[in-house]
PDB file of C-alpha atoms in Angstrom:
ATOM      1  CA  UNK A   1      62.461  -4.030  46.647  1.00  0.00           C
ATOM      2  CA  UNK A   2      59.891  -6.717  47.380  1.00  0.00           C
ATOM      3  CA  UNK A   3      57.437  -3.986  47.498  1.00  0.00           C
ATOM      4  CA  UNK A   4      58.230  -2.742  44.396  1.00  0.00           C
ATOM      5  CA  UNK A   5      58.224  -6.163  42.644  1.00  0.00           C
ATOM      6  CA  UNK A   6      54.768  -6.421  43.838  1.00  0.00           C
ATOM      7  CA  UNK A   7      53.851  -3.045  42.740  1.00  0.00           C
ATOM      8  CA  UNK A   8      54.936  -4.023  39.197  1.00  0.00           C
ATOM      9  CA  UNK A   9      52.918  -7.349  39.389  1.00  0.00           C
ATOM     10  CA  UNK A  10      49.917  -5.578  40.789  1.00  0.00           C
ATOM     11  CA  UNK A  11      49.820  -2.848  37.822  1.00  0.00           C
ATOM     12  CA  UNK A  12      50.687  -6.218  35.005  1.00  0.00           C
ATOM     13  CA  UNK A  13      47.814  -7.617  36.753  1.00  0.00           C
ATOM     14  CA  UNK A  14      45.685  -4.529  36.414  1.00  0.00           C
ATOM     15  CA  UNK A  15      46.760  -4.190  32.846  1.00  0.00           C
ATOM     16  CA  UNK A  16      45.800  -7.639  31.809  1.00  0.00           C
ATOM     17  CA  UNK A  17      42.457  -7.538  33.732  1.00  0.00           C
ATOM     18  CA  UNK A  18      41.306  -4.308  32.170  1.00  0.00           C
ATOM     19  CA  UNK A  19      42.116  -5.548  28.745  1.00  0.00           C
ATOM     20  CA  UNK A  20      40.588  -8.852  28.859  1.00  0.00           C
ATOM     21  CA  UNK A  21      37.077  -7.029  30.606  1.00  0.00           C
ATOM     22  CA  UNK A  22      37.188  -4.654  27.422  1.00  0.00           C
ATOM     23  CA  UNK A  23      37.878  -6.982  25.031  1.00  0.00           C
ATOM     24  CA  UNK A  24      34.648  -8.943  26.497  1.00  0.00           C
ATOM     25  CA  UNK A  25      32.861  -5.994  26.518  1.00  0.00           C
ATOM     26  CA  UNK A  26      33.377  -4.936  22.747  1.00  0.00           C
ATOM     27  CA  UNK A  27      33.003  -8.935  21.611  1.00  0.00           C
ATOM     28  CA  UNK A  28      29.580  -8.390  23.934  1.00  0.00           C
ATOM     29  CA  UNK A  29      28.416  -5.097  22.022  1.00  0.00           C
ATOM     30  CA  UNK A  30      28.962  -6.463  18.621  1.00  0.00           C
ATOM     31  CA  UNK A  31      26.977  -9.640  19.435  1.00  0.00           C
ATOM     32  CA  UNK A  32      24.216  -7.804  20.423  1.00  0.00           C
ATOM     33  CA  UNK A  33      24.344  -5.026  17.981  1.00  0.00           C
ATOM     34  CA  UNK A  34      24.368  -7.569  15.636  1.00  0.00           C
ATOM     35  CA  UNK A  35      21.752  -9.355  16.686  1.00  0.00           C
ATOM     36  CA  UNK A  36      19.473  -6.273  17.548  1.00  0.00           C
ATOM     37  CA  UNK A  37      20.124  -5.140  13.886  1.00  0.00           C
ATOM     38  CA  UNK A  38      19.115  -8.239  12.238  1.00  0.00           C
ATOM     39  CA  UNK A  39      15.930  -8.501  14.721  1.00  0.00           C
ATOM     40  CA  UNK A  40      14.706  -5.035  13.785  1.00  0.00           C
ATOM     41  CA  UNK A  41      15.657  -5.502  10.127  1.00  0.00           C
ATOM     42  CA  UNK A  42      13.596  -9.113   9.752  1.00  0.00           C
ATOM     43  CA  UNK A  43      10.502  -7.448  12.025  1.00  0.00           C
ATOM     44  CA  UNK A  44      10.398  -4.816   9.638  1.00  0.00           C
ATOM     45  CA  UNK A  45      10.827  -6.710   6.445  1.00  0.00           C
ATOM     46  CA  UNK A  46       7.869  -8.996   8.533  1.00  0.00           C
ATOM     47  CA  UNK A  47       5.761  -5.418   8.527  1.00  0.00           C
ATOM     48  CA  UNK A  48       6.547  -4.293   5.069  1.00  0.00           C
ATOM     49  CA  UNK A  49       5.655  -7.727   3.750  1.00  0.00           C
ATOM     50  CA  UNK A  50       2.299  -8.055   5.600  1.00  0.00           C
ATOM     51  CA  UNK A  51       1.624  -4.383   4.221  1.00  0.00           C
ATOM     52  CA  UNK A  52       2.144  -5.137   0.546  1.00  0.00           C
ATOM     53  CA  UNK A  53       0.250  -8.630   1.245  1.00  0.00           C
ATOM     54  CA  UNK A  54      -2.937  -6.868   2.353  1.00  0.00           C
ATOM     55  CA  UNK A  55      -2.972  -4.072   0.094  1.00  0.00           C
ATOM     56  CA  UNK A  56      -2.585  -6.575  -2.725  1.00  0.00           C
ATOM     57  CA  UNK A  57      -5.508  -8.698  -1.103  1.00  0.00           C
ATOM     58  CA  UNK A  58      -7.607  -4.972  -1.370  1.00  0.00           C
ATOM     59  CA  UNK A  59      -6.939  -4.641  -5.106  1.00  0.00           C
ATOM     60  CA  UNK A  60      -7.774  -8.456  -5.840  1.00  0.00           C
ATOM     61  CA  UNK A  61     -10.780  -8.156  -4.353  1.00  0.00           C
ATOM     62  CA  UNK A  62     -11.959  -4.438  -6.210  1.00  0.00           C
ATOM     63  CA  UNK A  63     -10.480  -5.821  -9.719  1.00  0.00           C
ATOM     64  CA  UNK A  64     -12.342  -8.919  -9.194  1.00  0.00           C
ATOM     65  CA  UNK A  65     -15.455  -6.712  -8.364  1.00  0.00           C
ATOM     66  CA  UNK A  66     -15.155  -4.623 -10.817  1.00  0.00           C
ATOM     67  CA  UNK A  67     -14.632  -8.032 -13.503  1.00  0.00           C
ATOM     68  CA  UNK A  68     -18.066  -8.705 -12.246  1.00  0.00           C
ATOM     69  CA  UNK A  69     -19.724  -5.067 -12.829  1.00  0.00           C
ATOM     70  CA  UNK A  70     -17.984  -5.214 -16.058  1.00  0.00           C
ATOM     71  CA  UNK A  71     -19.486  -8.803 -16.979  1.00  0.00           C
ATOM     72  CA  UNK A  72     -22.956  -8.043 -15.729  1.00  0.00           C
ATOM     73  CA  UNK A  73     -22.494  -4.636 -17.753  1.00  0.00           C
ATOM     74  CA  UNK A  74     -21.428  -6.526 -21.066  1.00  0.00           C
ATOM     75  CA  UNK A  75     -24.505  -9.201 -20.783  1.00  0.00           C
ATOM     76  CA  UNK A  76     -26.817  -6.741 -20.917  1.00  0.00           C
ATOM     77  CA  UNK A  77     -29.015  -6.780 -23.968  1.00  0.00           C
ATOM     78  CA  UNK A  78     -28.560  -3.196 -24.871  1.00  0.00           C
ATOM     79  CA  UNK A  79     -24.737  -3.908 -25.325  1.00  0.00           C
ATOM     80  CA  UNK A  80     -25.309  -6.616 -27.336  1.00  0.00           C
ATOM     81  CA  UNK A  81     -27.888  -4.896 -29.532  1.00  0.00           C
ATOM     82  CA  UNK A  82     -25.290  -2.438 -30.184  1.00  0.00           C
ATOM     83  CA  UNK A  83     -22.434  -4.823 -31.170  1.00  0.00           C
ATOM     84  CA  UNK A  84     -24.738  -6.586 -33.487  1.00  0.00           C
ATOM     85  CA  UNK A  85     -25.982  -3.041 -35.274  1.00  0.00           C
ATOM     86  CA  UNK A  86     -23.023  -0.483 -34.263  1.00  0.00           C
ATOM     87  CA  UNK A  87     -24.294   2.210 -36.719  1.00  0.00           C
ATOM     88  CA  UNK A  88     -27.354   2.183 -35.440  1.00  0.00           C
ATOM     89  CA  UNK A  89     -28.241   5.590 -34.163  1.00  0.00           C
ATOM     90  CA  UNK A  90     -31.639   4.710 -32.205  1.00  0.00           C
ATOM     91  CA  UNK A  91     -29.258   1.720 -30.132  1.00  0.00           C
ATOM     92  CA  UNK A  92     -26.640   3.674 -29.682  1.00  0.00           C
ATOM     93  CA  UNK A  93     -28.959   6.342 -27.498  1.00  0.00           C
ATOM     94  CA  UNK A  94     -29.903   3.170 -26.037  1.00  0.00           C
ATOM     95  CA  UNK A  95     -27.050   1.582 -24.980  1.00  0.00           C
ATOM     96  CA  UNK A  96     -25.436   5.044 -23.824  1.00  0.00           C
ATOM     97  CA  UNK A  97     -28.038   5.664 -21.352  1.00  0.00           C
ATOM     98  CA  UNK A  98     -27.515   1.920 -19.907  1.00  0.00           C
ATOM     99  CA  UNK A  99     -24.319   2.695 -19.398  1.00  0.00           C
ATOM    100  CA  UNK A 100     -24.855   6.382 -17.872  1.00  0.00           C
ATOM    101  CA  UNK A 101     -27.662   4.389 -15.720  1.00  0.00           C
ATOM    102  CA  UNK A 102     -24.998   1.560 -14.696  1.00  0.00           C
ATOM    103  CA  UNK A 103     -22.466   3.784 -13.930  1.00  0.00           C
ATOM    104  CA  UNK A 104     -24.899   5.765 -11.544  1.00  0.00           C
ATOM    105  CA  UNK A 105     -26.094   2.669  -9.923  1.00  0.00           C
ATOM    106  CA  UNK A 106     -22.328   0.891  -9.864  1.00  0.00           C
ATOM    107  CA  UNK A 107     -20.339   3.775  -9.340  1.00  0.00           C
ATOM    108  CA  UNK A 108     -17.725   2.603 -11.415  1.00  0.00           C
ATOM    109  CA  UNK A 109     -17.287   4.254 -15.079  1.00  0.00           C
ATOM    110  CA  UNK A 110     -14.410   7.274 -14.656  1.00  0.00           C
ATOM    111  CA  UNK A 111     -16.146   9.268 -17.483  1.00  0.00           C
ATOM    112  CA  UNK A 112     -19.456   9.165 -16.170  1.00  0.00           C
ATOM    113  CA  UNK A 113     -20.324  13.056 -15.153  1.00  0.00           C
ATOM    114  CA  UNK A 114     -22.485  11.770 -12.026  1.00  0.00           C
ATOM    115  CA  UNK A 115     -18.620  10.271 -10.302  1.00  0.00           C
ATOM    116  CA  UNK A 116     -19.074   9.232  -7.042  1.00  0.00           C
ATOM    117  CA  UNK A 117     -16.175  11.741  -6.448  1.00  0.00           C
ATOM    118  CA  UNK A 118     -18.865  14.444  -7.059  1.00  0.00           C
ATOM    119  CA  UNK A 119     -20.593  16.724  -4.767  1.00  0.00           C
ATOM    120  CA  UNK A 120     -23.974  17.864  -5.284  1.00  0.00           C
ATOM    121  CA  UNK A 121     -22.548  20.934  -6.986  1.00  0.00           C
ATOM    122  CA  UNK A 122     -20.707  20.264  -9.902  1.00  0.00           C
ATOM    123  CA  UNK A 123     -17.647  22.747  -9.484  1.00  0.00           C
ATOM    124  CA  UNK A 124     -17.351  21.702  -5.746  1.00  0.00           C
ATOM    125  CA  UNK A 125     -15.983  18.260  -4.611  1.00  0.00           C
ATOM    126  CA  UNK A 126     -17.814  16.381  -1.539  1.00  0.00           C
ATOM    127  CA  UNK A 127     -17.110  18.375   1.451  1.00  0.00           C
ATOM    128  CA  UNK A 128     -18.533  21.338  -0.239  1.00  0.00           C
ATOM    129  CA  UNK A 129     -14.947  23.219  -1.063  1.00  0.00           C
ATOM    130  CA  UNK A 130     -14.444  24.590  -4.403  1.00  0.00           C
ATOM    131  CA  UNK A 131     -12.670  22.726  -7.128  1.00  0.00           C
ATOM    132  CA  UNK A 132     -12.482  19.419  -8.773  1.00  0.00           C
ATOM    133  CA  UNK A 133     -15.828  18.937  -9.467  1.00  0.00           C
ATOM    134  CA  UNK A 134     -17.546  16.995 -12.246  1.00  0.00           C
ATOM    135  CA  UNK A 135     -16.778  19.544 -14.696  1.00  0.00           C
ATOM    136  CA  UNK A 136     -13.546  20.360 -14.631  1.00  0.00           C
ATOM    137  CA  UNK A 137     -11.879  16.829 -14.734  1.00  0.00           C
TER     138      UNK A 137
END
């Protein structure tokens, strides 16, 4: 019987052993899970943030370029000639080949037919393959 008794106190003891190990072992996984999800999540909230950041830095820097294209543009006299005599047909010639000439030398007027997005040929784009060219925007 004393065998048996221990037999019983052995398996309680088993029992109680296995349950406590597995019981650390889940309140183990959850802490780190945890903890490994909220380190990922913050490094890539970190990455996404420094992304945005330095694209925004990109497009300060080409609006504030382009403010000073557009300011240089505006002071020049043919501009102001214009805005002083708009139905002037001789200025107007004037001032739209100072801006077809600025835009060529800037690169920076959309309408302009000589884009920088242009190839040489007009119905092919830069790297010679046929389609958007200057002519068909």
């Amino acid at each position: 019987m004393k065998f048996l008794a221990n037999k019983k106190l052995a398996a309680r003891t088993g029992i109680v052993t296995t349950v406590i190990t597995l019981a650390g072992m889940l309140l183990l996984w959850l802490t780190v899970s945890t903890n490994d999800a909220s380190t990922v999540k913050n490094d890539i909230t970190n990455q996404m943030t420094d992304a945005v950041e330095s694209r925004a830095a990109i497009i300060n820097e080409y609006v504030a370029s382009a403010e000073e294209y557009m300011s240089a543009f505006a002071l020049g006299s043919e501009v102001r000639e214009l805005l002083l005599n708009p139905d002037d047909p001789a200025l107007t010639e004037t001032a739209q080949q100072y801006t077809t000439d600025f835009a060529n030398v800037k690169g920076i007027f959309e309408g302009a037919k000589d884009d920088r997005r242009c190839g040489p040929d007009p119905g092919r784009d830069r790297g010679g393959q046929p389609g958007r060219g200057c002519d068909s925007e």
